[in-house]
Amino acid sequence: MVDMELEIRHLKLVETIAAEGAMTRAAARLYMTQSALSHQLAGLEESIGISLFRRVPRGMILTPAGEKLLACARSVLPMVREALESVTAAESEAQCTLRISTECYTCYHWLPSRLKAFQASFPRVEVEIVAEATRRPIDALLAGELDLAIVSDLPAQAAITSCPLFEDEMVAILSPEHRLAHRRNLSPRDFVAERLITYSVPLQQLGVYRQFLHPAGVTPARVSRVDLTEAIIEMVKANLGIAILARWAISRHLNIATLKALPLGRRGFHRKWYAITMKSRRPSTHLRAFVELLAERGALV
C-alpha cells in the first residue's frame, strides 16, 4: 500500500501535462518554471513509486498508471471546481444588492408581494428598486445601472436575454357618469375628443399609444400628465377625463363601482411582460431565483 496524500495540485499537474503534452507549455499554464514543475512531478512519482509519464523527444506520454490518474483527475477536478464556485457564489451573495426596475409605474403595486416571498429565501440580498429608471429601463440595463428590468416592450437587442413572465390587459377607465361609460368597449376614434390622463412621459413612449391609438391616426384632444396612479384614478373619478391602466391595478375600485372599465377594441388590448438581463453577465443564483419567482407568480397579477 502506498503511504502518501494525493492532493488537488497533483491532479491538476497530471491533467495539465497530459493536455499540453510538453513540460514547457504545462509550466507556463500553471504559472511556474519548468524546473519547478519537473521537481513536483518527480516528487509525485517518487512518493507513489510509479512513473506517470514517459519522456520522449516530442514531449510527455502517459503511462498506464498515468492514464488511471488522469481519469481520476477528470472526474474529481470538475467537482472540486463546482464546489469552489458554489462556495464563492454563496459568499458573494451573502451581502449583495439586486437592482431592478420596471417600465410601468403600476407594477410597483404588485412587486412588494414578490419581494416578500423572495427575501424569505434570500434574507441577506438587498433588493433596490431603481424607480428613476422606470422611464428608461432598457438603457439603464445596458448602462450597467440595473441587474434586471421588467418590460412589456421587448427590444430588438442582441445584448440581452429575456424570460416571459405574464400577460395583463390594459383597459380604459372612466367615471360611471362619463358619456361613454355605457359602451361595451372603446375604439381609437372614441379618444379623439377626450382628455387622456396618463403618466408624465411623452405620449410616444406609451405602448397603448403606439399600438392602439397611433395606428388609427388618433391623438387625444388633450393630455394631462400625472406621476401617481392614485392621482390618475381620482381625476377619472371626478370625470375629468379617461385613463388607460392595467385592469388589475384598478380591481378594488371596480369592485365598489367607483370606476367603469372598458376593453380597448373588441378583442381588448393585452401586454406580455418579460424579465430581461444582460447576456454578458453571468446571472447569480439569487437573480435566477427572482426571475423564476416572477414567472411562477405571474398568474396572480
Tab-separated table of N, CA and C in Angstrom, residues 72-208:
chain	number	residue	atom	x	y	z
A	72	CYS	N	-8.912	9.831	-12.979
A	72	CYS	CA	-9.332	10.299	-11.651
A	72	CYS	C	-9.402	11.820	-11.624
A	73	ALA	N	-8.390	12.465	-12.207
A	73	ALA	CA	-8.351	13.932	-12.223
A	73	ALA	C	-9.544	14.501	-12.981
A	74	ARG	N	-9.878	13.883	-14.124
A	74	ARG	CA	-11.004	14.375	-14.923
A	74	ARG	C	-12.339	14.182	-14.224
A	75	SER	N	-12.391	13.239	-13.314
A	75	SER	CA	-13.614	13.007	-12.550
A	75	SER	C	-13.705	13.932	-11.338
A	76	VAL	N	-12.572	14.091	-10.651
A	76	VAL	CA	-12.571	14.829	-9.381
A	76	VAL	C	-12.500	16.348	-9.563
A	77	LEU	N	-11.643	16.833	-10.469
A	77	LEU	CA	-11.415	18.278	-10.577
A	77	LEU	C	-12.674	19.086	-10.933
A	78	PRO	N	-13.524	18.606	-11.865
A	78	PRO	CA	-14.754	19.367	-12.123
A	78	PRO	C	-15.633	19.510	-10.886
A	79	MET	N	-15.682	18.452	-10.054
A	79	MET	CA	-16.481	18.521	-8.833
A	79	MET	C	-15.882	19.511	-7.843
A	80	VAL	N	-14.555	19.535	-7.782
A	80	VAL	CA	-13.886	20.481	-6.893
A	80	VAL	C	-14.141	21.916	-7.356
A	81	ARG	N	-14.036	22.145	-8.666
A	81	ARG	CA	-14.272	23.485	-9.210
A	81	ARG	C	-15.710	23.931	-8.956
A	82	GLU	N	-16.638	23.002	-9.157
A	82	GLU	CA	-18.046	23.329	-8.923
A	82	GLU	C	-18.298	23.666	-7.459
A	83	ALA	N	-17.662	22.896	-6.568
A	83	ALA	CA	-17.832	23.158	-5.138
A	83	ALA	C	-17.264	24.522	-4.764
A	84	LEU	N	-16.095	24.855	-5.332
A	84	LEU	CA	-15.482	26.148	-5.036
A	84	LEU	C	-16.328	27.302	-5.564
A	85	GLU	N	-16.889	27.121	-6.787
A	85	GLU	CA	-17.746	28.154	-7.356
A	85	GLU	C	-18.992	28.356	-6.509
A	86	SER	N	-19.539	27.239	-6.022
A	86	SER	CA	-20.742	27.310	-5.193
A	86	SER	C	-20.469	28.049	-3.890
A	87	VAL	N	-19.327	27.732	-3.260
A	87	VAL	CA	-18.961	28.390	-2.008
A	87	VAL	C	-18.703	29.874	-2.244
A	88	THR	N	-17.996	30.176	-3.339
A	88	THR	CA	-17.697	31.570	-3.659
A	88	THR	C	-18.965	32.350	-3.938
A	89	ALA	N	-19.881	31.717	-4.700
A	89	ALA	CA	-21.146	32.381	-5.024
A	89	ALA	C	-21.956	32.634	-3.766
A	90	ALA	N	-21.991	31.644	-2.883
A	90	ALA	CA	-22.758	31.804	-1.642
A	90	ALA	C	-22.194	32.933	-0.796
A	91	GLU	N	-20.872	33.035	-0.784
A	91	GLU	CA	-20.237	34.094	-0.004
A	91	GLU	C	-20.512	35.466	-0.608
A	92	SER	N	-20.437	35.535	-1.957
A	92	SER	CA	-20.650	36.830	-2.610
A	92	SER	C	-22.097	37.275	-2.500
A	93	GLU	N	-23.016	36.282	-2.395
A	93	GLU	CA	-24.430	36.615	-2.302
A	93	GLU	C	-24.873	36.823	-0.862
A	94	ALA	N	-23.958	36.560	0.080
A	94	ALA	CA	-24.329	36.711	1.490
A	94	ALA	C	-24.752	38.153	1.771
A	95	GLN	N	-24.030	39.101	1.186
A	95	GLN	CA	-24.371	40.510	1.327
A	95	GLN	C	-24.242	41.151	-0.055
A	96	CYS	N	-25.357	41.316	-0.762
A	96	CYS	CA	-25.288	41.925	-2.079
A	96	CYS	C	-26.602	42.631	-2.379
A	97	THR	N	-26.609	43.344	-3.492
A	97	THR	CA	-27.777	44.124	-3.880
A	97	THR	C	-28.262	43.685	-5.254
A	98	LEU	N	-29.562	43.532	-5.385
A	98	LEU	CA	-30.197	43.216	-6.661
A	98	LEU	C	-30.950	44.468	-7.117
A	99	ARG	N	-30.498	45.065	-8.209
A	99	ARG	CA	-31.078	46.327	-8.683
A	99	ARG	C	-32.100	46.043	-9.781
A	100	ILE	N	-33.339	46.453	-9.559
A	100	ILE	CA	-34.393	46.172	-10.528
A	100	ILE	C	-35.213	47.420	-10.816
A	101	SER	N	-35.876	47.396	-11.975
A	101	SER	CA	-36.803	48.468	-12.320
A	101	SER	C	-37.798	47.909	-13.331
A	102	THR	N	-38.924	48.582	-13.478
A	102	THR	CA	-39.926	48.197	-14.466
A	102	THR	C	-40.214	49.405	-15.348
A	103	GLU	N	-40.875	49.158	-16.479
A	103	GLU	CA	-41.199	50.281	-17.359
A	103	GLU	C	-42.613	50.797	-17.107
A	104	CYS	N	-43.235	50.347	-16.032
A	104	CYS	CA	-44.611	50.753	-15.742
A	104	CYS	C	-44.760	51.078	-14.265
A	105	TYR	N	-45.264	52.256	-13.959
A	105	TYR	CA	-45.420	52.671	-12.560
A	105	TYR	C	-46.347	51.747	-11.787
A	106	THR	N	-47.396	51.239	-12.442
A	106	THR	CA	-48.364	50.411	-11.713
A	106	THR	C	-47.760	49.084	-11.273
A	107	CYS	N	-46.663	48.661	-11.895
A	107	CYS	CA	-46.031	47.394	-11.499
A	107	CYS	C	-45.538	47.432	-10.063
A	108	TYR	N	-45.250	48.627	-9.573
A	108	TYR	CA	-44.747	48.730	-8.214
A	108	TYR	C	-45.820	48.398	-7.174
A	109	HIS	N	-47.051	48.213	-7.638
A	109	HIS	CA	-48.116	47.825	-6.712
A	109	HIS	C	-48.071	46.324	-6.415
A	110	TRP	N	-47.743	45.504	-7.433
A	110	TRP	CA	-47.693	44.059	-7.188
A	110	TRP	C	-46.295	43.568	-6.820
A	111	LEU	N	-45.291	44.372	-7.068
A	111	LEU	CA	-43.912	43.944	-6.811
A	111	LEU	C	-43.628	43.624	-5.342
A	112	PRO	N	-44.125	44.392	-4.379
A	112	PRO	CA	-43.800	44.113	-2.978
A	112	PRO	C	-44.147	42.693	-2.517
A	113	SER	N	-45.244	42.129	-2.994
A	113	SER	CA	-45.594	40.764	-2.582
A	113	SER	C	-44.577	39.762	-3.105
A	114	ARG	N	-44.029	40.022	-4.283
A	114	ARG	CA	-42.976	39.137	-4.829
A	114	ARG	C	-41.686	39.302	-4.041
A	115	LEU	N	-41.386	40.535	-3.663
A	115	LEU	CA	-40.175	40.794	-2.891
A	115	LEU	C	-40.225	40.098	-1.539
A	116	LYS	N	-41.390	40.092	-0.926
A	116	LYS	CA	-41.535	39.450	0.374
A	116	LYS	C	-41.242	37.951	0.268
A	117	ALA	N	-41.777	37.314	-0.769
A	117	ALA	CA	-41.539	35.884	-0.969
A	117	ALA	C	-40.069	35.617	-1.289
A	118	PHE	N	-39.450	36.500	-2.084
A	118	PHE	CA	-38.044	36.332	-2.448
A	118	PHE	C	-37.132	36.469	-1.233
A	119	GLN	N	-37.377	37.470	-0.404
A	119	GLN	CA	-36.484	37.714	0.717
A	119	GLN	C	-36.649	36.691	1.834
A	120	ALA	N	-37.721	35.910	1.773
A	120	ALA	CA	-37.844	34.795	2.709
A	120	ALA	C	-36.783	33.742	2.407
A	121	SER	N	-36.415	33.607	1.129
A	121	SER	CA	-35.384	32.648	0.717
A	121	SER	C	-33.995	33.270	0.677
A	122	PHE	N	-33.924	34.583	0.422
A	122	PHE	CA	-32.632	35.280	0.326
A	122	PHE	C	-32.653	36.499	1.257
A	123	PRO	N	-32.657	36.269	2.552
A	123	PRO	CA	-32.806	37.379	3.508
A	123	PRO	C	-31.652	38.373	3.498
A	124	ARG	N	-30.499	37.961	2.984
A	124	ARG	CA	-29.340	38.858	3.035
A	124	ARG	C	-29.087	39.561	1.700
A	125	VAL	N	-29.998	39.362	0.755
A	125	VAL	CA	-29.898	40.069	-0.522
A	125	VAL	C	-30.783	41.310	-0.460
A	126	GLU	N	-30.173	42.442	-0.620
A	126	GLU	CA	-30.907	43.712	-0.593
A	126	GLU	C	-31.452	44.008	-1.985
A	127	VAL	N	-32.763	44.142	-2.097
A	127	VAL	CA	-33.380	44.462	-3.384
A	127	VAL	C	-33.580	45.975	-3.472
A	128	GLU	N	-32.956	46.572	-4.464
A	128	GLU	CA	-33.064	48.022	-4.666
A	128	GLU	C	-33.951	48.295	-5.881
A	129	ILE	N	-35.078	48.939	-5.652
A	129	ILE	CA	-35.962	49.321	-6.752
A	129	ILE	C	-35.505	50.677	-7.273
A	130	VAL	N	-35.001	50.691	-8.479
A	130	VAL	CA	-34.462	51.917	-9.066
A	130	VAL	C	-35.601	52.617	-9.808
A	131	ALA	N	-36.410	53.346	-9.063
A	131	ALA	CA	-37.607	53.984	-9.625
A	131	ALA	C	-37.270	55.000	-10.707
A	132	GLU	N	-36.120	55.666	-10.585
A	132	GLU	CA	-35.760	56.686	-11.572
A	132	GLU	C	-35.465	56.083	-12.951
A	133	ALA	N	-35.307	54.759	-13.014
A	133	ALA	CA	-35.070	54.100	-14.306
A	133	ALA	C	-36.369	53.636	-14.956
A	134	THR	N	-37.507	53.938	-14.332
A	134	THR	CA	-38.798	53.482	-14.859
A	134	THR	C	-39.032	53.944	-16.294
A	135	ARG	N	-38.596	55.136	-16.605
A	135	ARG	CA	-38.828	55.667	-17.955
A	135	ARG	C	-37.790	55.186	-18.967
A	136	ARG	N	-36.734	54.543	-18.495
A	136	ARG	CA	-35.662	54.106	-19.412
A	136	ARG	C	-35.012	52.816	-18.917
A	137	PRO	N	-35.781	51.762	-18.650
A	137	PRO	CA	-35.200	50.548	-18.068
A	137	PRO	C	-34.197	49.841	-18.975
A	138	ILE	N	-34.450	49.868	-20.282
A	138	ILE	CA	-33.523	49.198	-21.211
A	138	ILE	C	-32.174	49.907	-21.213
A	139	ASP	N	-32.215	51.226	-21.339
A	139	ASP	CA	-30.961	51.998	-21.335
A	139	ASP	C	-30.208	51.810	-20.023
A	140	ALA	N	-30.957	51.774	-18.911
A	140	ALA	CA	-30.324	51.603	-17.598
A	140	ALA	C	-29.680	50.230	-17.479
A	141	LEU	N	-30.332	49.215	-18.028
A	141	LEU	CA	-29.765	47.862	-18.001
A	141	LEU	C	-28.483	47.806	-18.826
A	142	LEU	N	-28.531	48.345	-20.025
A	142	LEU	CA	-27.360	48.342	-20.913
A	142	LEU	C	-26.206	49.142	-20.326
A	143	ALA	N	-26.531	50.153	-19.527
A	143	ALA	CA	-25.501	51.007	-18.927
A	143	ALA	C	-24.938	50.412	-17.639
A	144	GLY	N	-25.461	49.265	-17.223
A	144	GLY	CA	-24.967	48.637	-16.004
A	144	GLY	C	-25.559	49.195	-14.737
A	145	GLU	N	-26.645	49.967	-14.856
A	145	GLU	CA	-27.285	50.560	-13.684
A	145	GLU	C	-28.306	49.616	-13.051
A	146	LEU	N	-28.691	48.568	-13.790
A	146	LEU	CA	-29.667	47.587	-13.311
A	146	LEU	C	-29.129	46.180	-13.511
A	147	ASP	N	-29.621	45.253	-12.682
A	147	ASP	CA	-29.345	43.836	-12.875
A	147	ASP	C	-30.497	43.159	-13.608
A	148	LEU	N	-31.684	43.750	-13.486
A	148	LEU	CA	-32.890	43.157	-14.071
A	148	LEU	C	-33.880	44.261	-14.412
A	149	ALA	N	-34.467	44.168	-15.605
A	149	ALA	CA	-35.531	45.091	-15.997
A	149	ALA	C	-36.770	44.275	-16.337
A	150	ILE	N	-37.927	44.795	-15.934
A	150	ILE	CA	-39.200	44.133	-16.222
A	150	ILE	C	-39.924	45.013	-17.225
A	151	VAL	N	-40.129	44.489	-18.435
A	151	VAL	CA	-40.660	45.313	-19.521
A	151	VAL	C	-41.770	44.579	-20.277
A	152	SER	N	-42.609	45.364	-20.937
A	152	SER	CA	-43.646	44.794	-21.786
A	152	SER	C	-43.347	45.042	-23.258
A	153	ASP	N	-42.387	45.894	-23.514
A	153	ASP	CA	-41.996	46.237	-24.878
A	153	ASP	C	-40.615	45.643	-25.122
A	154	LEU	N	-40.572	44.419	-25.638
A	154	LEU	CA	-39.298	43.702	-25.763
A	154	LEU	C	-38.454	44.312	-26.873
A	155	PRO	N	-37.268	44.804	-26.547
A	155	PRO	CA	-36.429	45.450	-27.560
A	155	PRO	C	-35.680	44.435	-28.417
A	156	ALA	N	-35.337	44.857	-29.622
A	156	ALA	CA	-34.534	44.015	-30.511
A	156	ALA	C	-33.068	44.272	-30.207
A	157	GLN	N	-32.603	43.704	-29.111
A	157	GLN	CA	-31.229	43.919	-28.646
A	157	GLN	C	-30.532	42.573	-28.508
A	158	ALA	N	-29.459	42.382	-29.273
A	158	ALA	CA	-28.727	41.119	-29.199
A	158	ALA	C	-28.008	40.947	-27.872
A	159	ALA	N	-27.811	42.048	-27.152
A	159	ALA	CA	-27.027	42.014	-25.913
A	159	ALA	C	-27.829	41.532	-24.713
A	160	ILE	N	-29.149	41.371	-24.872
A	160	ILE	CA	-29.969	40.991	-23.719
A	160	ILE	C	-30.587	39.609	-23.904
A	161	THR	N	-30.986	39.021	-22.796
A	161	THR	CA	-31.737	37.774	-22.828
A	161	THR	C	-33.035	38.007	-22.065
A	162	SER	N	-34.116	37.342	-22.491
A	162	SER	CA	-35.426	37.603	-21.897
A	162	SER	C	-36.086	36.323	-21.414
A	163	CYS	N	-36.963	36.490	-20.436
A	163	CYS	CA	-37.758	35.384	-19.899
A	163	CYS	C	-39.207	35.858	-19.816
A	164	PRO	N	-40.148	35.185	-20.506
A	164	PRO	CA	-41.554	35.607	-20.432
A	164	PRO	C	-42.104	35.422	-19.022
A	165	LEU	N	-42.867	36.396	-18.555
A	165	LEU	CA	-43.393	36.363	-17.193
A	165	LEU	C	-44.906	36.137	-17.154
A	166	PHE	N	-45.666	37.093	-17.671
A	166	PHE	CA	-47.119	37.001	-17.597
A	166	PHE	C	-47.734	37.953	-18.610
A	167	GLU	N	-49.045	37.929	-18.695
A	167	GLU	CA	-49.781	38.805	-19.596
A	167	GLU	C	-50.846	39.542	-18.801
A	168	ASP	N	-51.068	40.812	-19.122
A	168	ASP	CA	-52.153	41.542	-18.472
A	168	ASP	C	-52.945	42.321	-19.525
A	169	GLU	N	-54.068	42.894	-19.103
A	169	GLU	CA	-54.939	43.623	-20.025
A	169	GLU	C	-54.993	45.094	-19.644
A	170	MET	N	-54.821	45.945	-20.621
A	170	MET	CA	-54.986	47.384	-20.436
A	170	MET	C	-56.430	47.742	-20.784
A	171	VAL	N	-57.056	48.542	-19.943
A	171	VAL	CA	-58.446	48.939	-20.166
A	171	VAL	C	-58.593	50.450	-20.016
A	172	ALA	N	-59.631	50.970	-20.647
A	172	ALA	CA	-59.975	52.382	-20.452
A	172	ALA	C	-60.774	52.480	-19.166
A	173	ILE	N	-60.420	53.425	-18.307
A	173	ILE	CA	-61.197	53.609	-17.076
A	173	ILE	C	-61.885	54.970	-17.116
A	174	LEU	N	-63.137	54.939	-16.731
A	174	LEU	CA	-63.972	56.119	-16.812
A	174	LEU	C	-64.793	56.262	-15.545
A	175	SER	N	-65.277	57.444	-15.319
A	175	SER	CA	-66.265	57.652	-14.277
A	175	SER	C	-67.570	57.005	-14.740
A	176	PRO	N	-68.341	56.413	-13.830
A	176	PRO	CA	-69.651	55.863	-14.225
A	176	PRO	C	-70.562	56.925	-14.852
A	177	GLU	N	-70.240	58.205	-14.624
A	177	GLU	CA	-71.046	59.294	-15.166
A	177	GLU	C	-70.550	59.776	-16.534
A	178	HIS	N	-69.443	59.223	-17.018
A	178	HIS	CA	-68.888	59.661	-18.300
A	178	HIS	C	-69.854	59.300	-19.434
A	179	ARG	N	-69.861	60.102	-20.468
A	179	ARG	CA	-70.790	59.898	-21.576
A	179	ARG	C	-70.573	58.584	-22.325
A	180	LEU	N	-69.369	58.019	-22.200
A	180	LEU	CA	-69.072	56.750	-22.895
A	180	LEU	C	-69.153	55.537	-21.971
A	181	ALA	N	-69.530	55.737	-20.724
A	181	ALA	CA	-69.499	54.661	-19.736
A	181	ALA	C	-70.437	53.508	-20.074
A	182	HIS	N	-71.445	53.763	-20.911
A	182	HIS	CA	-72.408	52.712	-21.243
A	182	HIS	C	-71.917	51.797	-22.364
A	183	ARG	N	-70.814	52.160	-22.990
A	183	ARG	CA	-70.316	51.389	-24.140
A	183	ARG	C	-69.751	50.036	-23.707
A	184	ARG	N	-69.749	49.070	-24.627
A	184	ARG	CA	-69.193	47.748	-24.326
A	184	ARG	C	-67.672	47.767	-24.445
A	185	ASN	N	-67.154	48.583	-25.325
A	185	ASN	CA	-65.708	48.760	-25.488
A	185	ASN	C	-65.475	50.102	-26.156
A	186	LEU	N	-64.231	50.537	-26.177
A	186	LEU	CA	-63.883	51.799	-26.828
A	186	LEU	C	-62.955	51.541	-28.008
A	187	SER	N	-63.200	52.259	-29.084
A	187	SER	CA	-62.326	52.193	-30.249
A	187	SER	C	-61.357	53.373	-30.196
A	188	PRO	N	-60.322	53.371	-31.001
A	188	PRO	CA	-59.405	54.533	-31.007
A	188	PRO	C	-60.128	55.850	-31.295
A	189	ARG	N	-61.137	55.815	-32.180
A	189	ARG	CA	-61.841	57.049	-32.540
A	189	ARG	C	-62.560	57.675	-31.355
A	190	ASP	N	-62.894	56.868	-30.347
A	190	ASP	CA	-63.592	57.402	-29.172
A	190	ASP	C	-62.720	58.357	-28.365
A	191	PHE	N	-61.403	58.323	-28.591
A	191	PHE	CA	-60.489	59.173	-27.829
A	191	PHE	C	-60.226	60.523	-28.496
A	192	VAL	N	-60.738	60.707	-29.714
A	192	VAL	CA	-60.427	61.913	-30.484
A	192	VAL	C	-60.799	63.192	-29.733
A	193	ALA	N	-61.953	63.204	-29.116
A	193	ALA	CA	-62.420	64.422	-28.449
A	193	ALA	C	-62.230	64.383	-26.937
A	194	GLU	N	-61.463	63.402	-26.440
A	194	GLU	CA	-61.345	63.194	-24.998
A	194	GLU	C	-60.026	63.720	-24.427
A	195	ARG	N	-60.038	63.893	-23.115
A	195	ARG	CA	-58.807	64.178	-22.368
A	195	ARG	C	-58.247	62.846	-21.868
A	196	LEU	N	-57.018	62.542	-22.234
A	196	LEU	CA	-56.361	61.324	-21.748
A	196	LEU	C	-55.512	61.679	-20.540
A	197	ILE	N	-55.761	61.019	-19.432
A	197	ILE	CA	-54.981	61.247	-18.211
A	197	ILE	C	-53.965	60.114	-18.105
A	198	THR	N	-52.708	60.450	-18.116
A	198	THR	CA	-51.666	59.423	-18.156
A	198	THR	C	-50.460	59.853	-17.327
A	199	TYR	N	-49.441	59.015	-17.347
A	199	TYR	CA	-48.223	59.315	-16.587
A	199	TYR	C	-47.390	60.395	-17.280
A	200	SER	N	-46.444	60.941	-16.541
A	200	SER	CA	-45.632	62.051	-17.047
A	200	SER	C	-44.506	61.552	-17.950
A	201	VAL	N	-44.905	60.987	-19.071
A	201	VAL	CA	-43.943	60.529	-20.080
A	201	VAL	C	-44.463	60.982	-21.442
A	202	PRO	N	-43.581	61.147	-22.418
A	202	PRO	CA	-44.053	61.501	-23.757
A	202	PRO	C	-45.055	60.466	-24.267
A	203	LEU	N	-46.066	60.927	-24.965
A	203	LEU	CA	-47.116	60.045	-25.470
A	203	LEU	C	-46.530	58.915	-26.312
A	204	GLN	N	-45.478	59.221	-27.070
A	204	GLN	CA	-44.876	58.235	-27.960
A	204	GLN	C	-44.231	57.073	-27.208
A	205	GLN	N	-43.971	57.250	-25.919
A	205	GLN	CA	-43.366	56.171	-25.133
A	205	GLN	C	-44.401	55.205	-24.561
A	206	LEU	N	-45.675	55.544	-24.683
A	206	LEU	CA	-46.722	54.684	-24.163
A	206	LEU	C	-47.069	53.606	-25.181
A	207	GLY	N	-46.955	52.349	-24.756
A	207	GLY	CA	-47.236	51.245	-25.654
A	207	GLY	C	-48.652	51.281	-26.198
A	208	VAL	N	-49.614	51.689	-25.363
A	208	VAL	CA	-51.006	51.719	-25.811
A	208	VAL	C	-51.212	52.804	-26.873
